[in-house]
Amino acid sequence: MSAPGSMMKRLRGIERLDVARGFALVLAGLFLGGIIHVAVVMSVPHFVPVTAYARAAAFGPDGVFNRLPDSRPGAEPLPMLDPMMLHAACRFDLDDGPLKIAAALPPPFWSFALFNARGEAIYSLNDRTSGNDGMLDVLVITTEQLSVLREDPPPGLEDLIVIETAETLGYALLRSFDGDPMRRDIKEAALAEASCRTLDQE
Amino acid sequence: MTVAFDRNPETDGLAPDRVPAILRHRRGHMWLSLAVILAIGLVTGLGSAYLAVDNAPAFDTLELGVWQARPLQGTTEADPYSAATHARTGRVPLASGEGLIFLARSDSAGATLSPACDYLLEGQAAPARLWTLTALDAGLRLSDTGAERSGLHSRQVLRRPDGSFAVHVAARARAGNWLPSARDADGLVLALRLYDTPLTTGTGVANVPMPEITRGDCR
């Protein structure tokens, strides 16, 4: 009489155990999923082939400011540029030496930003914050190069904005507000004059 | 001599303990279990990562009415989701020393902006030396409006005596301030770029005016 009862009890025990086992499996799966989620999200920026830095190479040689074509619908040189700005970009490699960037852009507004190879902004300023009468005069330099440069500082170093960075690859972007079509020639000429060159090192 | 007790304290310890059921070795189940764990892990992990990167969760979003800005996006301090989205799209951010991009995806009544509708932007823009307004599609590309200009900026906008303005967002030309939009575009997102604004430093975010968006006629 008691045999079927104990049988049922044992069966029920096995079922409960299997449910627990199933839960453990799902939980383990979810934990693994969490690890994969974090790993994938963190690694995406390192596996993107077409960064803004890579795209900027299409507009001309490295080490000079290249005018980007105007942003038009369906033909934006880089995504999310303001169509009411004139842009010039300069790709650089600090392994060639410190980079000196100079520009004298006309008012009413211009801005300058430095991006690393992953397209993240590392430094930026505009004509008001340049603190140099609306002129842009910056030196982009690595920490080692700066310590070498400090031993024999070139004249005028204290007038430059020195940007110390650990990133050796990147691009600089100049934006000049193009609100007045009559004055566009002046802005184009000023952008063409903008320089982005490696500082000579003896 | 030996007496067979049921439980002998002398030899009891020599016999292996009864293994609890959950620890008992089960043949052939290990690979199946691993496969199940791996399958669940891959599906949930990759799926959630794709969704998160495709549509980054809105951490550190600055909201002013319907306008949303993400001051940290495209900087080295951005959260990992924002960084992944940003890297994947290759967009050029407006750095903090330059300005701030505000995007509006819905009107002030909460309805998603539609390219088939006309809208009226009314009010004042947040303090900035210069601002530009452009119409983008859902992928944040410039909408092909067919109009000569692709936007409107603060120096050409006509204002009322109190400094406020009204901008008509419409596919057809309007009197007054007109921002051309594209009727057949894939979605509508309005981008208001504030250049040289104190908002980038995070100061004075309270009581900052931004234009209200009201829907007009739809087709």
Coordinates of C-alpha atoms in Angstrom, one line a residue:
Chain A
M1 CA 0.0 0.0 0.0
S2 CA 2.8 2.3 0.9
A3 CA 4.9 1.5 -2.3
P4 CA 3.0 3.7 -4.8
G5 CA 3.0 6.6 -2.3
S6 CA 6.8 6.5 -1.8
M7 CA 7.2 6.2 -5.6
M8 CA 5.1 9.3 -6.1
K9 CA 7.2 11.1 -3.5
R10 CA 10.4 10.1 -5.2
L11 CA 9.1 11.1 -8.6
R12 CA 8.0 14.5 -7.3
G13 CA 11.5 14.9 -5.8
I14 CA 13.1 14.3 -9.1
E15 CA 10.8 16.8 -10.8
R16 CA 11.6 19.4 -8.3
L17 CA 15.3 18.7 -8.8
D18 CA 15.0 19.0 -12.5
V19 CA 13.2 22.4 -12.2
A20 CA 16.0 23.6 -9.9
R21 CA 18.6 22.3 -12.4
G22 CA 16.8 24.2 -15.2
F23 CA 16.8 27.4 -13.2
A24 CA 20.5 27.0 -12.6
L25 CA 21.1 26.5 -16.3
V26 CA 19.0 29.6 -17.2
L27 CA 20.8 31.6 -14.5
A28 CA 24.2 30.5 -15.7
G29 CA 23.1 31.4 -19.3
L30 CA 22.0 34.9 -18.2
F31 CA 25.2 35.5 -16.3
L32 CA 27.2 34.5 -19.5
G33 CA 24.9 36.8 -21.5
G34 CA 25.8 39.6 -19.1
I35 CA 29.5 39.0 -19.6
I36 CA 29.0 38.9 -23.4
H37 CA 26.9 42.0 -23.4
V38 CA 29.6 44.0 -21.5
A39 CA 32.4 42.6 -23.7
V40 CA 30.6 43.4 -27.0
V41 CA 29.6 46.9 -25.9
M42 CA 33.1 47.8 -24.7
S43 CA 34.8 46.4 -27.8
V44 CA 32.6 48.1 -30.4
P45 CA 34.7 51.3 -30.6
H46 CA 37.8 49.3 -31.2
F47 CA 36.4 47.4 -34.1
V48 CA 34.8 50.2 -36.2
P49 CA 36.6 50.4 -39.5
V50 CA 35.1 53.7 -40.8
T51 CA 35.7 56.2 -38.1
A52 CA 35.5 59.9 -38.8
Y53 CA 39.3 59.9 -38.6
A54 CA 39.5 57.3 -41.4
R55 CA 36.9 59.1 -43.5
A56 CA 38.8 62.4 -43.2
A57 CA 41.6 60.8 -45.2
A58 CA 39.5 61.1 -48.3
F59 CA 39.7 64.8 -48.5
G60 CA 43.4 65.2 -49.1
P61 CA 46.9 64.5 -47.7
D62 CA 47.7 64.3 -44.0
G63 CA 49.5 67.2 -42.3
V64 CA 47.6 70.1 -44.0
F65 CA 44.1 71.5 -43.6
N66 CA 41.9 70.2 -46.3
R67 CA 38.6 72.0 -47.0
L68 CA 35.7 69.6 -46.7
P69 CA 33.0 69.9 -49.4
D70 CA 29.8 71.7 -48.3
S71 CA 27.3 69.5 -46.4
R72 CA 24.4 68.9 -48.8
P73 CA 21.5 66.4 -48.4
G74 CA 22.7 63.0 -49.5
A75 CA 26.4 64.2 -49.7
E76 CA 27.6 65.0 -46.3
P77 CA 31.4 64.8 -46.1
L78 CA 31.2 63.6 -42.5
P79 CA 28.1 62.7 -40.6
M80 CA 26.4 65.4 -38.4
L81 CA 28.3 68.4 -39.7
D82 CA 26.5 71.7 -39.6
P83 CA 25.6 72.7 -43.2
M84 CA 25.9 76.4 -42.2
M85 CA 29.5 76.0 -41.3
L86 CA 32.6 75.8 -43.5
H87 CA 34.9 73.0 -42.4
A88 CA 38.6 72.2 -42.8
A89 CA 40.2 69.0 -41.4
C90 CA 43.8 68.1 -40.8
R91 CA 44.9 64.5 -39.9
F92 CA 48.1 64.3 -37.9
D93 CA 50.6 61.8 -36.5
L94 CA 52.5 63.1 -33.5
D95 CA 55.1 60.5 -34.0
D96 CA 56.5 62.8 -36.7
G97 CA 56.9 65.5 -34.1
P98 CA 54.9 68.2 -32.3
L99 CA 52.1 69.8 -34.3
K100 CA 51.7 73.5 -34.7
I101 CA 48.3 74.7 -35.8
A102 CA 47.7 78.4 -36.7
A103 CA 44.8 80.1 -38.3
A104 CA 43.3 83.6 -38.5
L105 CA 39.7 83.2 -39.2
P106 CA 37.3 86.1 -39.6
P107 CA 34.4 86.7 -37.2
P108 CA 31.5 86.3 -36.3
F109 CA 32.3 82.7 -35.2
W110 CA 34.8 80.0 -35.6
S111 CA 35.7 77.0 -33.5
F112 CA 38.5 74.5 -33.3
A113 CA 38.3 70.9 -32.0
L114 CA 40.9 68.1 -31.8
F115 CA 39.7 64.5 -32.1
N116 CA 41.6 61.3 -31.5
A117 CA 41.6 58.4 -33.9
R118 CA 38.3 57.0 -32.4
G119 CA 36.6 60.3 -33.2
E120 CA 36.4 61.5 -29.6
A121 CA 36.9 65.2 -28.8
I122 CA 40.1 65.8 -26.7
Y123 CA 40.3 69.5 -26.9
S124 CA 38.2 72.4 -28.2
L125 CA 37.9 76.1 -28.2
N126 CA 36.2 78.9 -30.1
D127 CA 37.1 82.4 -31.2
R128 CA 36.2 83.9 -27.8
T129 CA 38.0 81.3 -25.7
S130 CA 41.1 81.3 -27.9
G131 CA 42.3 84.3 -25.8
N132 CA 44.5 85.5 -28.7
D133 CA 42.4 88.3 -30.3
G134 CA 40.5 85.7 -32.3
M135 CA 43.6 84.0 -33.6
L136 CA 44.2 80.3 -33.3
D137 CA 47.7 79.3 -32.2
V138 CA 48.1 75.9 -30.6
L139 CA 50.8 73.3 -30.2
V140 CA 49.7 69.7 -30.0
I141 CA 52.4 67.7 -28.3
T142 CA 53.0 64.4 -26.4
T143 CA 54.3 64.5 -22.8
E144 CA 57.8 63.2 -23.9
Q145 CA 58.1 65.8 -26.7
L146 CA 57.1 68.5 -24.3
S147 CA 59.8 67.6 -21.8
V148 CA 62.4 67.7 -24.7
L149 CA 61.0 71.0 -25.9
R150 CA 61.2 72.6 -22.5
E151 CA 64.9 72.1 -22.3
D152 CA 65.4 74.5 -25.2
P153 CA 62.1 76.4 -25.6
P154 CA 61.6 78.0 -28.9
P155 CA 60.7 81.8 -28.9
G156 CA 57.1 82.4 -28.5
L157 CA 56.2 79.2 -26.7
E158 CA 54.5 81.0 -23.9
D159 CA 52.1 82.6 -26.4
L160 CA 50.9 79.2 -27.7
I161 CA 48.2 77.1 -26.3
V162 CA 50.0 73.9 -25.5
I163 CA 47.8 70.8 -25.7
E164 CA 49.4 67.8 -24.1
T165 CA 48.0 64.5 -25.2
A166 CA 48.7 60.8 -25.0
E167 CA 47.0 60.2 -28.4
T168 CA 49.4 60.4 -31.3
L169 CA 46.9 59.9 -34.1
G170 CA 43.9 62.1 -34.7
Y171 CA 42.5 65.0 -36.6
A172 CA 41.9 68.7 -36.1
L173 CA 38.7 70.3 -37.3
L174 CA 38.1 74.0 -38.0
R175 CA 34.5 75.3 -38.3
S176 CA 33.9 78.8 -39.6
F177 CA 30.4 80.1 -39.6
D178 CA 29.1 80.8 -43.1
G179 CA 26.1 83.1 -42.4
D180 CA 26.9 85.8 -44.9
P181 CA 27.3 84.6 -48.5
M182 CA 29.0 88.0 -49.4
R183 CA 31.9 87.3 -47.0
R184 CA 32.4 83.7 -48.0
D185 CA 35.5 84.5 -50.1
I186 CA 37.2 86.0 -47.1
K187 CA 36.5 82.8 -45.0
E188 CA 37.6 80.5 -47.8
A189 CA 40.8 82.4 -48.1
A190 CA 41.4 82.3 -44.3
L191 CA 40.7 78.6 -44.2
A192 CA 43.1 78.0 -47.1
E193 CA 45.7 80.0 -45.1
A194 CA 45.3 77.8 -42.0
S195 CA 48.4 75.9 -41.2
C196 CA 48.9 72.5 -39.6
R197 CA 52.5 71.5 -39.7
T198 CA 55.0 69.5 -37.8
L199 CA 57.3 71.7 -35.7
D200 CA 60.9 71.4 -36.9
Q201 CA 63.1 69.6 -34.4
E202 CA 66.8 69.8 -34.6
Chain B
M1 CA 33.5 -13.1 15.6
T2 CA 32.3 -10.1 13.6
V3 CA 28.7 -9.2 14.2
A4 CA 27.0 -7.7 11.2
F5 CA 25.4 -4.6 12.6
D6 CA 23.4 -2.5 10.3
R7 CA 25.6 0.5 11.1
N8 CA 29.1 -0.2 12.3
P9 CA 30.8 2.8 13.9
E10 CA 34.1 1.2 13.0
T11 CA 33.6 0.8 9.3
D12 CA 30.9 3.3 8.7
G13 CA 33.4 6.0 7.7
L14 CA 35.0 3.8 5.1
A15 CA 31.8 3.5 3.1
P16 CA 31.4 6.6 0.9
D17 CA 28.7 9.0 2.0
R18 CA 25.5 9.0 0.1
V19 CA 25.9 11.6 -2.6
P20 CA 23.0 14.1 -2.6
A21 CA 21.0 13.9 -5.7
I22 CA 21.9 17.3 -7.1
L23 CA 25.6 16.4 -7.0
R24 CA 25.2 12.9 -8.4
H25 CA 27.0 12.3 -11.6
R26 CA 24.7 12.3 -14.5
R27 CA 26.1 10.9 -17.7
G28 CA 25.6 12.7 -21.0
H29 CA 24.0 15.7 -19.5
M30 CA 27.1 17.9 -19.2
W31 CA 27.4 18.8 -22.9
L32 CA 23.7 19.4 -23.2
S33 CA 23.8 21.7 -20.2
L34 CA 26.8 23.6 -21.6
A35 CA 25.1 24.0 -24.9
V36 CA 22.0 25.4 -23.2
I37 CA 24.0 27.9 -21.1
L38 CA 26.0 28.9 -24.2
A39 CA 22.8 29.4 -26.3
I40 CA 21.1 31.4 -23.7
G41 CA 24.2 33.5 -23.1
L42 CA 24.8 34.2 -26.8
V43 CA 21.2 35.1 -27.5
T44 CA 20.7 37.4 -24.5
G45 CA 24.2 38.9 -24.6
L46 CA 24.5 39.6 -28.3
G47 CA 20.8 40.6 -28.6
S48 CA 20.9 43.0 -25.7
A49 CA 24.2 44.5 -26.8
Y50 CA 22.9 45.0 -30.4
L51 CA 19.8 46.7 -29.1
A52 CA 21.7 48.9 -26.6
V53 CA 24.3 50.0 -29.2
D54 CA 21.6 50.5 -31.9
N55 CA 19.6 52.8 -29.6
A56 CA 21.9 54.0 -26.8
P57 CA 20.2 54.3 -23.5
A58 CA 19.9 58.0 -22.6
F59 CA 22.4 58.4 -19.8
D60 CA 23.5 62.0 -19.0
T61 CA 20.9 63.5 -21.2
L62 CA 20.2 67.2 -20.8
E63 CA 16.5 67.8 -21.4
L64 CA 14.9 71.2 -22.0
G65 CA 11.3 70.7 -22.9
V66 CA 11.3 68.5 -26.0
W67 CA 14.9 69.3 -26.8
Q68 CA 17.5 66.7 -25.8
A69 CA 21.3 67.1 -25.7
R70 CA 24.0 64.8 -24.7
P71 CA 27.0 66.9 -23.6
L72 CA 29.3 64.0 -23.0
Q73 CA 28.6 62.2 -26.3
G74 CA 31.7 62.0 -28.4
T75 CA 34.1 62.8 -25.6
T76 CA 36.4 60.5 -23.7
E77 CA 34.1 60.7 -20.7
A78 CA 31.1 59.3 -22.6
D79 CA 29.4 56.2 -21.1
P80 CA 30.3 52.9 -23.0
Y81 CA 26.9 52.7 -24.7
S82 CA 27.1 56.2 -26.0
A83 CA 30.8 55.6 -27.1
A84 CA 29.8 52.5 -29.0
T85 CA 26.9 54.2 -30.8
H86 CA 29.1 57.2 -31.5
A87 CA 31.9 55.1 -32.9
R88 CA 29.6 53.0 -35.0
T89 CA 27.9 56.0 -36.7
G90 CA 31.2 57.9 -37.2
R91 CA 29.4 61.2 -36.3
V92 CA 31.4 64.3 -35.6
P93 CA 30.3 65.6 -32.2
L94 CA 30.2 69.3 -31.3
A95 CA 32.9 69.5 -28.6
S96 CA 32.2 71.3 -25.3
G97 CA 34.3 74.3 -26.2
E98 CA 32.4 74.7 -29.5
G99 CA 28.7 74.2 -28.5
L100 CA 25.9 71.8 -27.9
I101 CA 23.5 70.0 -30.3
F102 CA 19.9 69.8 -29.1
L103 CA 17.6 67.4 -31.0
A104 CA 13.8 67.3 -30.9
R105 CA 12.1 64.1 -31.9
S106 CA 8.6 65.0 -30.8
D107 CA 6.4 68.1 -30.5
S108 CA 5.4 69.8 -27.3
A109 CA 2.2 67.7 -27.1
G110 CA 4.4 64.5 -27.1
A111 CA 3.6 63.3 -30.6
T112 CA 6.6 62.1 -32.7
L113 CA 7.5 64.7 -35.4
S114 CA 6.3 63.6 -38.8
P115 CA 7.7 64.9 -42.1
A116 CA 4.1 65.0 -43.4
C117 CA 3.2 67.7 -41.0
D118 CA 3.9 71.4 -40.7
Y119 CA 5.2 72.7 -37.3
L120 CA 5.6 76.0 -35.6
L121 CA 8.6 76.7 -33.4
E122 CA 7.9 79.5 -31.0
G123 CA 9.7 81.1 -28.1
Q124 CA 13.3 81.8 -27.4
A125 CA 16.4 79.8 -27.7
A126 CA 18.8 79.1 -24.9
P127 CA 21.6 81.6 -24.5
A128 CA 24.2 81.2 -27.1
R129 CA 26.3 83.5 -29.3
L130 CA 25.0 81.8 -32.4
W131 CA 22.5 79.0 -33.2
T132 CA 21.5 77.1 -36.3
L133 CA 18.4 75.1 -36.9
T134 CA 18.3 72.2 -39.4
A135 CA 15.8 69.5 -40.4
L136 CA 17.2 65.9 -40.3
D137 CA 15.7 62.5 -40.9
A138 CA 15.4 59.7 -38.4
G139 CA 19.0 58.6 -39.2
L140 CA 20.2 62.2 -38.4
R141 CA 21.1 62.9 -42.1
L142 CA 20.2 66.1 -43.7
S143 CA 16.7 66.0 -45.3
D144 CA 16.6 66.7 -49.0
T145 CA 14.3 69.7 -49.0
G146 CA 14.9 70.9 -52.5
A147 CA 15.3 74.4 -51.1
E148 CA 18.3 76.6 -51.6
R149 CA 19.4 76.6 -48.0
S150 CA 19.5 73.7 -45.6
G151 CA 18.7 75.6 -42.4
L152 CA 18.1 78.8 -40.5
H153 CA 20.5 80.6 -38.2
S154 CA 20.1 83.1 -35.4
R155 CA 21.5 86.0 -37.4
Q156 CA 18.8 85.8 -40.1
V157 CA 15.8 85.0 -38.0
L158 CA 13.2 87.7 -37.6
R159 CA 12.3 88.4 -34.0
R160 CA 9.5 90.1 -32.1
P161 CA 10.2 93.1 -30.0
D162 CA 10.6 90.9 -26.9
G163 CA 13.3 88.8 -28.6
S164 CA 11.2 85.8 -29.2
F165 CA 10.7 84.3 -32.6
A166 CA 8.4 82.0 -34.6
V167 CA 9.7 79.6 -37.2
H168 CA 7.5 77.7 -39.6
V169 CA 8.8 74.2 -40.4
A170 CA 7.1 73.3 -43.7
A171 CA 7.8 71.7 -47.0
R172 CA 6.4 74.7 -48.9
A173 CA 7.8 78.2 -48.6
R174 CA 6.2 80.4 -45.9
A175 CA 6.3 84.1 -45.0
G176 CA 8.4 85.0 -42.1
N177 CA 11.0 82.5 -40.7
W178 CA 10.8 79.4 -42.7
L179 CA 12.8 76.2 -42.2
P180 CA 12.3 73.9 -45.2
S181 CA 11.5 70.3 -44.5
A182 CA 11.1 67.3 -46.8
R183 CA 7.7 65.8 -47.0
D184 CA 8.9 62.4 -48.3
A185 CA 11.8 62.1 -45.8
D186 CA 12.3 59.1 -43.5
G187 CA 11.3 60.7 -40.3
L188 CA 11.8 64.2 -39.0
V189 CA 14.3 65.4 -36.3
L190 CA 15.0 69.0 -35.6
A191 CA 18.5 69.9 -34.7
L192 CA 19.2 73.1 -32.8
R193 CA 23.0 73.7 -32.6
L194 CA 24.0 76.3 -29.9
Y195 CA 27.4 77.7 -30.5
D196 CA 29.4 79.1 -27.6
T197 CA 26.7 78.5 -25.0
P198 CA 27.1 78.5 -21.2
L199 CA 25.1 75.2 -21.1
T200 CA 28.1 73.2 -22.1
T201 CA 29.7 73.9 -18.7
G202 CA 26.5 72.7 -17.0
T203 CA 25.8 76.0 -15.4
G204 CA 22.4 77.7 -15.4
V205 CA 20.4 74.8 -16.8
A206 CA 17.3 75.8 -14.8
N207 CA 14.8 78.1 -16.4
V208 CA 16.5 78.1 -19.8
P209 CA 14.0 78.9 -22.5
M210 CA 13.8 76.7 -25.6
P211 CA 11.2 76.9 -28.4
E212 CA 7.9 75.1 -28.1
I213 CA 6.9 73.0 -31.1
T214 CA 3.3 72.9 -32.1
R215 CA 1.8 70.8 -34.9
G216 CA 0.1 72.5 -37.8
D217 CA -1.6 71.0 -40.9
C218 CA -0.7 67.5 -41.9
R219 CA -1.2 65.8 -45.3

